[in-house]
Structures are given as C-alpha cells and as structure tokens.
Short mmCIF file of C-alpha atoms in Angstrom, two decimals:
data_model
loop_
_atom_site.label_atom_id
_atom_site.label_comp_id
_atom_site.label_asym_id
_atom_site.label_seq_id
_atom_site.Cartn_x
_atom_site.Cartn_y
_atom_site.Cartn_z
CA MET A 833 3.28 -38.51 62.15
CA SER A 834 4.39 -35.38 64.01
CA LYS A 835 7.97 -34.86 65.13
CA SER A 836 7.11 -35.48 68.77
CA ASP A 837 5.25 -38.67 67.79
CA THR A 838 8.33 -39.79 65.87
CA TRP A 839 10.62 -39.30 68.86
CA LYS A 840 8.12 -41.05 71.14
CA ALA A 841 8.05 -44.01 68.75
CA ILE A 842 11.86 -44.13 68.61
CA GLY A 843 12.08 -43.96 72.39
CA ALA A 844 9.49 -46.71 72.82
CA LEU A 845 11.26 -48.90 70.28
CA LEU A 846 14.60 -48.48 72.03
CA LEU A 847 13.02 -49.06 75.44
CA VAL A 848 11.41 -52.32 74.27
CA LEU A 849 14.74 -53.44 72.80
CA VAL A 850 16.61 -52.66 76.04
CA ALA A 851 13.96 -54.42 78.17
CA PHE A 852 14.10 -57.48 75.92
CA LEU A 853 17.88 -57.64 76.05
CA VAL A 854 18.03 -57.15 79.83
CA LEU A 855 15.49 -59.95 80.35
CA LYS A 856 17.31 -62.31 77.97
CA ARG A 857 20.96 -61.49 78.64
CA GLY A 858 21.21 -59.38 81.77
CA LEU A 859 23.74 -56.62 81.14
CA ASP A 860 25.96 -58.75 78.90
CA TRP A 861 24.23 -57.24 75.86
CA LEU A 862 26.14 -53.98 76.38
CA GLY A 863 29.15 -55.68 74.77
CA TYR A 864 27.27 -56.81 71.63
CA TRP A 865 28.22 -54.66 68.66
CA TRP A 866 24.99 -55.37 66.76
CA VAL A 867 22.91 -53.76 69.52
CA TRP A 868 24.70 -50.47 69.02
CA VAL A 869 24.18 -50.74 65.25
CA VAL A 870 20.42 -51.15 65.84
CA PHE A 871 20.40 -48.16 68.22
CA ALA A 872 22.30 -46.01 65.72
CA ALA A 873 20.02 -47.09 62.84
CA THR A 874 16.92 -46.23 64.88
CA VAL A 875 18.22 -42.75 65.71
CA LEU A 876 19.26 -42.16 62.07
CA TRP A 877 15.77 -43.22 60.94
CA GLY A 878 14.30 -40.63 63.33
CA LEU A 879 16.57 -37.89 62.02
CA TRP A 880 15.70 -38.80 58.42
CA THR A 881 12.00 -38.68 59.28
CA PHE A 882 12.45 -35.20 60.75
CA ARG A 883 14.11 -33.97 57.59
CA HIS A 884 11.69 -35.60 55.16
CA GLY A 885 8.41 -35.50 57.10
CA ASP A 886 5.39 -33.39 56.22
CA TRP A 887 5.91 -29.66 56.42
CA LEU A 888 2.89 -27.46 57.13
CA ALA A 889 2.49 -23.71 57.10
CA ALA A 890 -0.46 -21.35 56.85
CA GLY A 891 -1.05 -17.66 56.33
CA SER A 892 -4.13 -15.50 56.40
CA THR A 893 -5.30 -16.78 53.00
CA TRP A 894 -3.27 -19.91 52.26
CA VAL A 895 -2.12 -23.28 53.56
CA GLN A 896 0.96 -25.16 52.40
CA GLN A 897 1.92 -28.81 52.79
CA ASN A 898 5.45 -29.58 51.63
CA LYS A 899 5.67 -27.89 48.19
CA ASN A 900 1.91 -27.77 47.51
CA TRP A 901 -0.29 -24.86 48.56
CA VAL A 902 -3.81 -23.54 48.04
CA ASN A 903 -5.60 -20.25 48.58
CA THR A 904 -8.09 -21.18 51.31
CA TYR A 905 -10.38 -18.27 50.42
CA GLU A 906 -10.69 -19.40 46.79
CA LEU A 907 -11.28 -23.14 47.20
CA THR A 908 -13.36 -24.72 44.45
CA GLN A 909 -13.39 -28.30 45.72
CA ILE A 910 -13.04 -29.97 49.12
CA ARG A 911 -13.03 -33.74 49.44
CA PHE A 912 -12.55 -36.06 52.40
CA THR A 913 -10.18 -39.02 52.24
CA VAL A 914 -8.36 -41.39 54.56
CA SER A 915 -4.57 -41.64 54.54
CA GLY A 916 -3.54 -44.65 56.60
CA LEU A 917 -5.20 -44.08 59.95
CA ASN A 918 -5.54 -40.33 59.39
CA ARG A 919 -8.51 -38.32 58.22
CA ALA A 920 -7.39 -36.01 55.43
CA LEU A 921 -8.64 -33.42 52.95
CA ILE A 922 -8.09 -32.93 49.26
CA LEU A 923 -8.24 -29.20 48.52
CA THR A 924 -8.31 -27.48 45.11
CA ASP A 925 -8.42 -23.72 44.57
CA SER A 926 -9.55 -21.51 41.67
CA SER A 927 -6.06 -21.32 40.14
CA GLY A 928 -5.77 -25.12 39.96
CA GLN A 929 -3.40 -25.47 42.92
CA ASN A 930 -4.16 -28.50 45.08
CA ILE A 931 -3.16 -30.37 48.18
CA HIS A 932 -3.79 -34.11 48.37
CA GLY A 933 -3.91 -35.62 51.83
CA LEU A 934 -3.85 -32.64 54.20
CA VAL A 935 -4.06 -34.53 57.50
CA ILE A 936 -6.70 -32.82 59.60
CA ARG A 937 -5.14 -33.80 62.93
CA SER A 938 -1.79 -32.30 61.92
CA VAL A 939 -3.37 -28.94 61.16
CA GLN A 940 -5.67 -29.02 64.19
CA SER A 941 -2.73 -29.71 66.52
CA ASN A 942 -1.71 -26.07 65.97
CA GLN A 943 -4.80 -24.05 66.95
CA PRO A 944 -3.82 -20.74 65.30
CA MET A 945 -3.02 -22.60 62.06
CA TRP A 946 -6.32 -24.48 62.20
CA ASP A 947 -8.20 -21.20 62.77
CA LEU A 948 -6.65 -19.72 59.61
CA VAL A 949 -7.37 -22.79 57.49
CA TYR A 950 -10.90 -23.37 58.81
CA ASN A 951 -11.91 -19.72 58.35
CA GLY A 952 -10.74 -19.90 54.75
CA ILE A 953 -12.68 -23.12 54.20
CA LEU A 954 -15.85 -21.59 55.66
CA HIS A 955 -15.44 -18.48 53.49
CA SER A 956 -14.97 -20.58 50.34
CA VAL A 957 -18.02 -22.71 51.10
CA ALA A 958 -20.14 -19.65 51.97
CA SER A 959 -19.25 -18.03 48.63
CA GLY A 960 -21.22 -20.76 46.84
CA ASN A 961 -18.33 -21.45 44.44
CA CYS A 962 -16.93 -24.40 46.38
CA ASP A 963 -18.03 -27.98 45.82
CA ILE A 964 -17.70 -29.68 49.20
CA SER A 965 -18.51 -33.37 49.58
CA ASP A 966 -21.09 -34.42 52.15
CA LYS A 967 -18.46 -36.40 54.07
CA ALA A 968 -16.07 -33.41 54.17
CA ARG A 969 -18.96 -31.18 55.29
CA ALA A 970 -19.78 -33.62 58.12
CA VAL A 971 -16.19 -34.15 59.25
CA LEU A 972 -15.44 -30.41 59.22
CA LYS A 973 -18.81 -29.61 60.84
CA VAL A 974 -19.68 -27.09 58.15
CA PRO A 975 -23.33 -26.07 58.54
CA ALA A 976 -25.57 -27.98 56.13
CA ASP A 977 -27.08 -24.86 54.55
CA LEU A 978 -23.85 -22.85 54.23
CA GLY A 979 -23.10 -22.14 50.58
CA LYS A 980 -26.36 -23.52 49.27
CA PRO A 981 -28.73 -21.12 47.49
CA GLN A 982 -31.58 -19.92 49.65
CA ILE A 983 -35.06 -20.64 48.35
CA GLU A 984 -37.42 -17.82 49.05
CA ASN A 985 -41.06 -18.58 49.68
CA ARG A 986 -42.97 -15.61 48.37
CA PRO A 987 -46.73 -15.65 48.15
CA GLY A 988 -48.04 -15.73 44.61
CA GLN A 989 -44.98 -17.23 43.00
#
C-alpha cells in the first residue's frame, strides 16, 4: 500500500466513524473520550505504516526494496507471484542477491523508476542468461522470442 493509499484509507475510516456517530448520537459523541482514543490510534497506525512500509529505490542498474537489492542488468531468474491482491516479482541476480515480492504496481506508479527497472529486466532476458517464467514473461509483456536462441535454417544442414 502506498503512502497516499494509506492516508486515503485512514481518512475513509475516520469519515465512516464520524458519519456513524453523527447518525447514532448527533453531536453528543464529541464528548465521548473513547472516540478520541480511536481517532488517535488510527492516526498513530498511519504514522507507523509510513515509517515501516515498503521502501523502493532504483538506479541505472539496480532496484532496491527495503534492505534487499538486485542488479537488474545481471538477473538470472525472474518469477511471478501474488502478494495479497498485488502482482509481484521475485528477482535474483548473478551475485545471489534477491528481492521477494517486488510489487509491480508500486514500481510502475513511478514511471522513471519503472523505466529503469524494466530496461534492466529486458537486458537480462535478452542476454540469454536469465530464466524467466512464462507467467512473468506474459505479465511483463516481454517478447516471446527475446532471450531464446535463434534457430537458423540453412540449406543442407
């Protein structure tokens, strides 16, 4: 969940709570101490989520999620997985570094970051040294023949 999604969820939760209380109690609920405890707990939950949520960064040859990173130009394995309701990737590079559960939507929400990551993925697949699953290839829209050895049809052979 992105930071803006988190704040939208907190706002919606508080709005539903206020609407419920106004319908049930009018404005008398403003004097209930427990309502303010719930409001404070909701805001604290949002702040905690900000501090402990997924952290993404990318450079010209790498992508990092929290403390894990991979060299996108030296990927040896790309797998597709599902994390909750999110489509995600499992990436492993030639040095053994890996990222489990890189949420595709989170990376794609930042177009320059996605361009860096996707170009690295395409380069790794094109090198022929990257084992990409069929599902990952389909989800990422990697051309079907990219990275596969070309078979030459020569007469007489």
